[in-house]
mmCIF file of N, CA and C in Angstrom:
data_model
loop_
_atom_site.group_PDB
_atom_site.id
_atom_site.type_symbol
_atom_site.label_atom_id
_atom_site.label_comp_id
_atom_site.label_asym_id
_atom_site.label_seq_id
_atom_site.Cartn_x
_atom_site.Cartn_y
_atom_site.Cartn_z
ATOM 1 N N UNK C 1465 -25.956 0.932 -8.945
ATOM 2 C CA UNK C 1465 -25.710 0.533 -7.491
ATOM 3 C C UNK C 1465 -24.562 0.987 -7.026
ATOM 4 N N UNK C 1466 -24.130 2.077 -7.384
ATOM 5 C CA UNK C 1466 -22.865 2.865 -6.957
ATOM 6 C C UNK C 1466 -23.010 3.382 -5.814
ATOM 7 N N UNK C 1467 -23.011 2.833 -4.719
ATOM 8 C CA UNK C 1467 -23.248 3.561 -3.400
ATOM 9 C C UNK C 1467 -22.278 2.911 -2.397
ATOM 10 N N UNK C 1468 -22.751 3.136 -1.153
ATOM 11 C CA UNK C 1468 -21.736 2.805 0.011
ATOM 12 C C UNK C 1468 -21.288 1.326 0.096
ATOM 13 N N UNK C 1469 -22.226 0.399 -0.261
ATOM 14 C CA UNK C 1469 -21.948 -0.931 -0.252
ATOM 15 C C UNK C 1469 -20.816 -1.267 -1.423
ATOM 16 N N UNK C 1470 -20.914 -0.619 -2.683
ATOM 17 C CA UNK C 1470 -19.952 -0.994 -3.584
ATOM 18 C C UNK C 1470 -18.643 -0.234 -3.105
ATOM 19 N N UNK C 1471 -18.514 0.839 -2.441
ATOM 20 C CA UNK C 1471 -17.532 1.301 -2.011
ATOM 21 C C UNK C 1471 -16.832 0.467 -0.914
ATOM 22 N N UNK C 1472 -17.539 -0.176 0.096
ATOM 23 C CA UNK C 1472 -17.193 -1.094 1.107
ATOM 24 C C UNK C 1472 -16.370 -2.329 0.283
ATOM 25 N N UNK C 1473 -17.176 -2.895 -0.548
ATOM 26 C CA UNK C 1473 -16.515 -3.978 -1.434
ATOM 27 C C UNK C 1473 -15.324 -3.645 -1.935
ATOM 28 N N UNK C 1474 -15.073 -2.587 -2.550
ATOM 29 C CA UNK C 1474 -13.876 -2.113 -3.365
ATOM 30 C C UNK C 1474 -12.704 -1.943 -2.180
ATOM 31 N N UNK C 1475 -13.087 -1.311 -1.067
ATOM 32 C CA UNK C 1475 -12.097 -1.256 -0.069
ATOM 33 C C UNK C 1475 -11.796 -2.689 0.630
ATOM 34 N N UNK C 1476 -12.605 -3.365 0.768
ATOM 35 C CA UNK C 1476 -12.317 -4.728 1.202
ATOM 36 C C UNK C 1476 -11.437 -5.611 0.349
ATOM 37 N N UNK C 1477 -11.746 -5.327 -1.141
ATOM 38 C CA UNK C 1477 -10.873 -6.022 -2.113
ATOM 39 C C UNK C 1477 -9.366 -5.412 -1.919
ATOM 40 N N UNK C 1478 -9.316 -4.219 -1.803
ATOM 41 C CA UNK C 1478 -8.069 -3.516 -1.735
ATOM 42 C C UNK C 1478 -7.163 -3.961 -0.555
ATOM 43 N N UNK C 1479 -8.040 -4.043 0.599
ATOM 44 C CA UNK C 1479 -7.474 -4.402 1.878
ATOM 45 C C UNK C 1479 -6.963 -5.798 1.716
ATOM 46 N N UNK C 1480 -7.752 -6.740 1.154
ATOM 47 C CA UNK C 1480 -7.330 -8.067 1.053
ATOM 48 C C UNK C 1480 -6.007 -8.333 0.183
ATOM 49 N N UNK C 1481 -5.901 -7.561 -0.972
ATOM 50 C CA UNK C 1481 -4.566 -7.583 -1.743
ATOM 51 C C UNK C 1481 -3.491 -7.046 -0.802
ATOM 52 N N UNK C 1482 -3.758 -6.021 -0.170
ATOM 53 C CA UNK C 1482 -2.400 -5.438 0.823
ATOM 54 C C UNK C 1482 -2.148 -6.420 1.906
ATOM 55 N N UNK C 1483 -3.245 -7.002 2.497
ATOM 56 C CA UNK C 1483 -2.970 -7.959 3.438
ATOM 57 C C UNK C 1483 -2.062 -9.316 3.063
ATOM 58 N N UNK C 1484 -2.606 -9.739 1.725
ATOM 59 C CA UNK C 1484 -1.709 -10.682 1.077
ATOM 60 C C UNK C 1484 -0.366 -10.340 0.702
ATOM 61 N N UNK C 1485 -0.235 -9.287 0.244
ATOM 62 C CA UNK C 1485 1.212 -8.827 -0.061
ATOM 63 C C UNK C 1485 1.945 -8.710 1.281
ATOM 64 N N UNK C 1486 1.446 -8.221 2.262
ATOM 65 C CA UNK C 1486 2.187 -8.006 3.508
ATOM 66 C C UNK C 1486 2.478 -9.430 4.258
ATOM 67 N N UNK C 1487 1.514 -10.449 3.991
ATOM 68 C CA UNK C 1487 1.838 -11.641 4.501
ATOM 69 C C UNK C 1487 2.826 -12.257 3.769
ATOM 70 N N UNK C 1488 3.199 -12.138 2.543
ATOM 71 C CA UNK C 1488 4.222 -12.591 1.779
ATOM 72 C C UNK C 1488 5.442 -11.846 2.257
ATOM 73 N N UNK C 1489 5.400 -10.493 2.607
ATOM 74 C CA UNK C 1489 6.631 -9.904 3.045
ATOM 75 C C UNK C 1489 6.988 -10.490 4.538
ATOM 76 N N UNK C 1490 6.112 -10.572 5.253
ATOM 77 C CA UNK C 1490 6.276 -11.200 6.486
ATOM 78 C C UNK C 1490 7.015 -12.695 6.435
ATOM 79 N N UNK C 1491 6.437 -13.404 5.725
ATOM 80 C CA UNK C 1491 7.002 -14.854 5.490
ATOM 81 C C UNK C 1491 8.360 -14.801 4.939
ATOM 82 N N UNK C 1492 8.808 -13.685 4.256
ATOM 83 C CA UNK C 1492 10.396 -13.679 3.644
ATOM 84 C C UNK C 1492 11.185 -13.063 4.719
ATOM 85 N N UNK C 1493 10.702 -12.389 5.804
ATOM 86 C CA UNK C 1493 11.578 -11.852 6.775
ATOM 87 C C UNK C 1493 12.206 -12.863 7.627
ATOM 88 N N UNK C 1494 13.499 -12.285 8.073
ATOM 89 C CA UNK C 1494 14.351 -13.313 8.866
ATOM 90 C C UNK C 1494 14.578 -12.338 10.120
ATOM 91 N N UNK C 1495 14.163 -12.782 11.372
ATOM 92 C CA UNK C 1495 14.512 -11.967 12.503
ATOM 93 C C UNK C 1495 15.093 -12.630 13.345
ATOM 94 N N UNK C 1496 16.081 -12.088 14.311
ATOM 95 C CA UNK C 1496 17.011 -12.626 15.211
ATOM 96 C C UNK C 1496 16.458 -12.310 16.604
ATOM 97 N N UNK C 1497 16.357 -13.229 17.550
ATOM 98 C CA UNK C 1497 16.162 -13.257 18.761
ATOM 99 C C UNK C 1497 17.444 -13.567 19.710
ATOM 100 N N UNK C 1498 17.481 -13.044 20.649
ATOM 101 C CA UNK C 1498 18.726 -13.314 21.634
ATOM 102 C C UNK C 1498 18.349 -13.460 23.077
ATOM 103 N N UNK C 1499 19.158 -14.111 23.724
ATOM 104 C CA UNK C 1499 19.287 -14.287 25.205
ATOM 105 C C UNK C 1499 20.431 -14.168 25.746
ATOM 106 N N UNK C 1500 20.471 -14.086 27.178
ATOM 107 C CA UNK C 1500 21.903 -14.092 27.737
ATOM 108 C C UNK C 1500 22.894 -13.283 27.434
ATOM 109 N N UNK C 1501 22.225 -11.944 27.129
ATOM 110 C CA UNK C 1501 23.066 -10.745 26.543
ATOM 111 C C UNK C 1501 23.953 -11.195 25.379
ATOM 112 N N UNK C 1502 23.222 -11.933 24.417
ATOM 113 C CA UNK C 1502 23.855 -12.411 23.240
ATOM 114 C C UNK C 1502 24.653 -13.743 23.335
ATOM 115 N N UNK C 1503 24.611 -14.323 24.415
ATOM 116 C CA UNK C 1503 25.155 -15.730 24.460
ATOM 117 C C UNK C 1503 24.433 -16.764 23.595
ATOM 118 N N UNK C 1504 22.972 -16.585 23.193
ATOM 119 C CA UNK C 1504 22.460 -17.383 22.198
ATOM 120 C C UNK C 1504 21.546 -16.540 21.382
ATOM 121 N N UNK C 1505 21.704 -16.799 20.000
ATOM 122 C CA UNK C 1505 20.946 -16.277 19.095
ATOM 123 C C UNK C 1505 20.415 -17.142 18.118
ATOM 124 N N UNK C 1506 19.118 -16.876 17.974
ATOM 125 C CA UNK C 1506 18.194 -17.948 16.977
ATOM 126 C C UNK C 1506 17.523 -16.780 16.006
ATOM 127 N N UNK C 1507 17.694 -17.244 14.594
ATOM 128 C CA UNK C 1507 17.136 -16.401 13.539
ATOM 129 C C UNK C 1507 16.230 -17.209 13.070
ATOM 130 N N UNK C 1508 14.713 -16.766 12.860
ATOM 131 C CA UNK C 1508 13.558 -17.486 12.470
ATOM 132 C C UNK C 1508 13.105 -16.735 11.203
ATOM 133 N N UNK C 1509 12.363 -17.383 10.344
ATOM 134 C CA UNK C 1509 11.635 -16.757 9.261
ATOM 135 C C UNK C 1509 10.595 -16.113 9.792
ATOM 136 N N UNK C 1510 9.726 -15.342 8.915
ATOM 137 C CA UNK C 1510 8.449 -14.869 9.251
ATOM 138 C C UNK C 1510 7.389 -15.951 9.359
ATOM 139 N N UNK C 1511 7.737 -17.243 9.002
ATOM 140 C CA UNK C 1511 6.839 -18.393 9.055
ATOM 141 C C UNK C 1511 7.257 -19.029 10.350
ATOM 142 N N UNK C 1512 7.806 -18.483 11.213
ATOM 143 C CA UNK C 1512 8.575 -19.199 12.488
ATOM 144 C C UNK C 1512 9.156 -20.513 12.306
ATOM 145 N N UNK C 1513 9.953 -20.511 11.190
ATOM 146 C CA UNK C 1513 11.006 -21.732 10.966
ATOM 147 C C UNK C 1513 12.272 -21.189 11.381
ATOM 148 N N UNK C 1514 13.124 -21.980 11.969
ATOM 149 C CA UNK C 1514 14.474 -21.777 12.413
ATOM 150 C C UNK C 1514 15.295 -21.716 11.137
ATOM 151 N N UNK C 1515 16.182 -20.464 11.105
ATOM 152 C CA UNK C 1515 17.176 -20.495 9.927
ATOM 153 C C UNK C 1515 18.436 -20.777 10.406
ATOM 154 N N UNK C 1516 18.874 -20.169 11.857
ATOM 155 C CA UNK C 1516 20.146 -20.235 12.191
ATOM 156 C C UNK C 1516 20.100 -20.217 13.807
ATOM 157 N N UNK C 1517 21.107 -20.888 14.447
ATOM 158 C CA UNK C 1517 21.288 -20.735 15.880
ATOM 159 C C UNK C 1517 22.630 -20.771 16.217
ATOM 160 N N UNK C 1518 22.732 -19.357 16.857
ATOM 161 C CA UNK C 1518 24.306 -19.238 17.261
ATOM 162 C C UNK C 1518 24.525 -19.351 18.696
ATOM 163 N N UNK C 1519 25.492 -20.168 19.250
ATOM 164 C CA UNK C 1519 25.768 -20.157 20.607
ATOM 165 C C UNK C 1519 27.220 -19.932 20.762
ATOM 166 N N UNK C 1520 27.433 -18.933 21.782
ATOM 167 C CA UNK C 1520 28.500 -18.564 22.088
ATOM 168 C C UNK C 1520 29.591 -19.458 22.810
ATOM 169 N N UNK C 1521 30.815 -19.612 22.556
ATOM 170 C CA UNK C 1521 31.632 -20.551 23.192
ATOM 171 C C UNK C 1521 31.461 -20.098 24.872
ATOM 172 N N UNK C 1522 31.224 -19.093 25.357
ATOM 173 C CA UNK C 1522 30.995 -18.804 26.588
ATOM 174 C C UNK C 1522 29.883 -19.655 27.422
ATOM 175 N N UNK C 1523 28.749 -19.658 26.468
ATOM 176 C CA UNK C 1523 27.477 -20.237 26.688
ATOM 177 C C UNK C 1523 27.690 -21.767 27.117
ATOM 178 N N UNK C 1524 28.603 -22.435 26.423
ATOM 179 C CA UNK C 1524 28.964 -23.883 26.409
ATOM 180 C C UNK C 1524 29.591 -24.382 27.829
ATOM 181 N N UNK C 1525 30.047 -23.170 28.454
ATOM 182 C CA UNK C 1525 30.640 -23.447 29.945
ATOM 183 C C UNK C 1525 29.446 -23.644 30.989
ATOM 184 N N UNK C 1526 28.516 -23.371 30.569
ATOM 185 C CA UNK C 1526 27.172 -23.264 31.503
ATOM 186 C C UNK C 1526 26.710 -24.717 31.585
ATOM 187 N N UNK C 1527 25.730 -25.213 32.741
ATOM 188 C CA UNK C 1527 25.117 -26.331 32.556
ATOM 189 C C UNK C 1527 24.041 -26.516 31.600
ATOM 190 N N UNK C 1528 23.614 -27.792 31.282
ATOM 191 C CA UNK C 1528 22.682 -28.163 29.976
ATOM 192 C C UNK C 1528 21.391 -27.469 30.292
ATOM 193 N N UNK C 1529 20.804 -27.358 31.538
ATOM 194 C CA UNK C 1529 19.469 -26.658 31.717
ATOM 195 C C UNK C 1529 19.486 -25.277 31.439
ATOM 196 N N UNK C 1530 20.724 -24.567 31.818
ATOM 197 C CA UNK C 1530 20.982 -22.981 31.668
ATOM 198 C C UNK C 1530 20.966 -22.895 30.336
ATOM 199 N N UNK C 1531 21.728 -23.416 29.466
ATOM 200 C CA UNK C 1531 21.627 -23.393 27.993
ATOM 201 C C UNK C 1531 20.293 -23.700 27.427
ATOM 202 N N UNK C 1532 19.706 -24.731 27.829
ATOM 203 C CA UNK C 1532 18.266 -25.024 27.216
ATOM 204 C C UNK C 1532 17.503 -23.867 27.421
ATOM 205 N N UNK C 1533 17.550 -23.252 28.633
ATOM 206 C CA UNK C 1533 16.580 -21.937 28.814
ATOM 207 C C UNK C 1533 17.039 -20.754 27.952
ATOM 208 N N UNK C 1534 18.344 -20.694 27.775
ATOM 209 C CA UNK C 1534 18.949 -19.511 26.930
ATOM 210 C C UNK C 1534 18.151 -20.002 25.585
ATOM 211 N N UNK C 1535 18.383 -21.006 24.846
ATOM 212 C CA UNK C 1535 17.720 -21.310 23.664
ATOM 213 C C UNK C 1535 16.329 -21.151 23.603
ATOM 214 N N UNK C 1536 15.608 -21.331 24.595
ATOM 215 C CA UNK C 1536 14.095 -21.303 24.429
ATOM 216 C C UNK C 1536 13.872 -19.796 24.615
ATOM 217 N N UNK C 1537 14.577 -19.015 25.332
ATOM 218 C CA UNK C 1537 14.396 -17.649 25.468
ATOM 219 C C UNK C 1537 14.773 -16.779 24.312
ATOM 220 N N UNK C 1538 15.843 -17.552 23.498
ATOM 221 C CA UNK C 1538 15.962 -16.649 22.216
ATOM 222 C C UNK C 1538 14.924 -17.025 21.106
ATOM 223 N N UNK C 1539 14.466 -18.164 21.274
ATOM 224 C CA UNK C 1539 13.429 -18.506 20.287
ATOM 225 C C UNK C 1539 12.149 -17.741 20.546
ATOM 226 N N UNK C 1540 11.836 -17.588 21.781
ATOM 227 C CA UNK C 1540 10.712 -16.519 22.217
ATOM 228 C C UNK C 1540 10.791 -15.310 21.903
ATOM 229 N N UNK C 1541 12.113 -14.682 22.141
ATOM 230 C CA UNK C 1541 12.392 -13.427 21.686
ATOM 231 C C UNK C 1541 12.170 -13.136 20.236
ATOM 232 N N UNK C 1542 12.523 -14.089 19.426
ATOM 233 C CA UNK C 1542 12.589 -13.831 17.939
ATOM 234 C C UNK C 1542 11.011 -14.028 17.491
ATOM 235 N N UNK C 1543 10.140 -14.899 18.104
ATOM 236 C CA UNK C 1543 8.899 -15.190 17.868
ATOM 237 C C UNK C 1543 7.959 -13.781 18.249
ATOM 238 N N UNK C 1544 8.272 -13.068 19.334
ATOM 239 C CA UNK C 1544 7.806 -11.978 19.672
ATOM 240 C C UNK C 1544 8.070 -10.811 18.825
ATOM 241 N N UNK C 1545 9.269 -10.837 18.334
ATOM 242 C CA UNK C 1545 9.550 -9.745 17.356
ATOM 243 C C UNK C 1545 9.029 -9.935 16.021
ATOM 244 N N UNK C 1546 8.720 -11.265 15.578
ATOM 245 C CA UNK C 1546 8.124 -11.583 14.426
ATOM 246 C C UNK C 1546 6.610 -11.139 14.609
ATOM 247 N N UNK C 1547 5.926 -11.551 15.581
ATOM 248 C CA UNK C 1547 4.493 -11.280 15.872
ATOM 249 C C UNK C 1547 4.438 -9.843 15.799
ATOM 250 N N UNK C 1548 5.194 -8.960 16.510
ATOM 251 C CA UNK C 1548 5.140 -7.385 16.435
ATOM 252 C C UNK C 1548 5.323 -6.923 15.140
ATOM 253 N N UNK C 1549 6.262 -7.310 14.386
ATOM 254 C CA UNK C 1549 6.444 -6.657 13.041
ATOM 255 C C UNK C 1549 5.213 -7.052 12.147
ATOM 256 N N UNK C 1550 4.852 -8.367 12.407
ATOM 257 C CA UNK C 1550 3.650 -8.683 11.556
ATOM 258 C C UNK C 1550 2.213 -7.923 12.015
ATOM 259 N N UNK C 1551 2.142 -7.603 13.126
ATOM 260 C CA UNK C 1551 1.018 -6.781 13.530
ATOM 261 C C UNK C 1551 1.065 -5.412 13.143
ATOM 262 N N UNK C 1552 2.388 -4.738 13.208
ATOM 263 C CA UNK C 1552 2.534 -3.578 12.747
ATOM 264 C C UNK C 1552 2.170 -3.369 11.160
ATOM 265 N N UNK C 1553 2.880 -4.449 10.341
ATOM 266 C CA UNK C 1553 2.435 -4.390 8.960
ATOM 267 C C UNK C 1553 0.954 -4.306 8.636
ATOM 268 N N UNK C 1554 0.447 -5.230 9.513
ATOM 269 C CA UNK C 1554 -1.026 -5.592 9.067
ATOM 270 C C UNK C 1554 -1.959 -4.276 9.565
ATOM 271 N N UNK C 1555 -1.480 -3.677 10.584
ATOM 272 C CA UNK C 1555 -2.311 -2.352 10.904
ATOM 273 C C UNK C 1555 -1.956 -1.271 9.993
ATOM 274 N N UNK C 1556 -0.856 -1.222 9.341
ATOM 275 C CA UNK C 1556 -0.527 -0.432 8.214
ATOM 276 C C UNK C 1556 -1.353 -0.631 7.007
ATOM 277 N N UNK C 1557 -1.615 -1.889 6.844
ATOM 278 C CA UNK C 1557 -2.416 -2.300 5.594
ATOM 279 C C UNK C 1557 -3.787 -1.778 5.809
ATOM 280 N N UNK C 1558 -4.317 -1.857 7.114
ATOM 281 C CA UNK C 1558 -5.825 -1.418 7.098
ATOM 282 C C UNK C 1558 -6.029 0.161 7.503
ATOM 283 N N UNK C 1559 -4.892 0.748 7.760
ATOM 284 C CA UNK C 1559 -5.018 2.357 8.051
ATOM 285 C C UNK C 1559 -5.818 2.991 7.004
ATOM 286 N N UNK C 1560 -6.585 3.667 7.439
ATOM 287 C CA UNK C 1560 -7.348 4.558 6.559
ATOM 288 C C UNK C 1560 -8.592 3.918 5.916
ATOM 289 N N UNK C 1561 -8.688 2.566 6.270
ATOM 290 C CA UNK C 1561 -9.850 1.967 5.706
ATOM 291 C C UNK C 1561 -10.985 2.240 6.850
ATOM 292 N N UNK C 1562 -12.141 2.550 6.162
ATOM 293 C CA UNK C 1562 -13.235 2.863 7.052
ATOM 294 C C UNK C 1562 -14.010 1.678 7.229
ATOM 295 N N UNK C 1563 -13.714 0.624 8.125
ATOM 296 C CA UNK C 1563 -14.465 -0.498 8.361
ATOM 297 C C UNK C 1563 -15.770 -0.216 9.331
ATOM 298 N N UNK C 1564 -16.906 -1.009 8.967
ATOM 299 C CA UNK C 1564 -17.834 -0.740 9.818
ATOM 300 C C UNK C 1564 -17.780 -1.203 11.272
ATOM 301 N N UNK C 1565 -18.191 -0.582 12.452
ATOM 302 C CA UNK C 1565 -18.113 -0.724 13.665
ATOM 303 C C UNK C 1565 -18.409 -2.373 13.805
ATOM 304 N N UNK C 1566 -17.336 -2.986 14.569
ATOM 305 C CA UNK C 1566 -17.497 -4.294 14.903
ATOM 306 C C UNK C 1566 -17.057 -5.312 13.818
ATOM 307 N N UNK C 1567 -16.575 -4.774 12.758
ATOM 308 C CA UNK C 1567 -16.345 -5.818 11.569
ATOM 309 C C UNK C 1567 -15.099 -6.456 12.082
ATOM 310 N N UNK C 1568 -15.065 -7.724 12.136
ATOM 311 C CA UNK C 1568 -13.747 -8.620 12.542
ATOM 312 C C UNK C 1568 -13.286 -9.062 11.277
ATOM 313 N N UNK C 1569 -12.032 -9.251 11.198
ATOM 314 C CA UNK C 1569 -11.138 -9.487 10.054
ATOM 315 C C UNK C 1569 -10.826 -10.895 10.137
ATOM 316 N N UNK C 1570 -11.291 -11.873 11.107
ATOM 317 C CA UNK C 1570 -11.045 -13.012 11.354
ATOM 318 C C UNK C 1570 -9.525 -13.401 11.434
ATOM 319 N N UNK C 1571 -9.237 -14.246 10.479
ATOM 320 C CA UNK C 1571 -7.795 -14.692 10.418
ATOM 321 C C UNK C 1571 -6.802 -14.135 9.827
ATOM 322 N N UNK C 1572 -7.291 -12.986 9.185
ATOM 323 C CA UNK C 1572 -6.291 -12.098 8.383
ATOM 324 C C UNK C 1572 -5.232 -11.413 9.021
ATOM 325 N N UNK C 1573 -5.488 -11.156 10.430
ATOM 326 C CA UNK C 1573 -4.332 -10.628 11.042
ATOM 327 C C UNK C 1573 -4.184 -11.469 12.385
#
């Protein structure tokens, strides 16, 4: 029964291994987001956990609400960068795979 179905299963297994490897890579990444032209920098892991927060002394002269907005914006910037890097890596993992039309990979990506 070495036909198209076996080929699809082999491709799916290879893709699953690649996706797992890339998910591990993404989890180990550390990406820094910033806001206010570098006044606030937040470093997150690929699992979206905060590793480091840097606040410039210049930012401390601003009011509380402004500083809170800068922190939130830096977190959002880092999150968007992680998501973009993850999507890029995952699309590379599935490149060249001939998936049937309409095949949904569910939560893998």
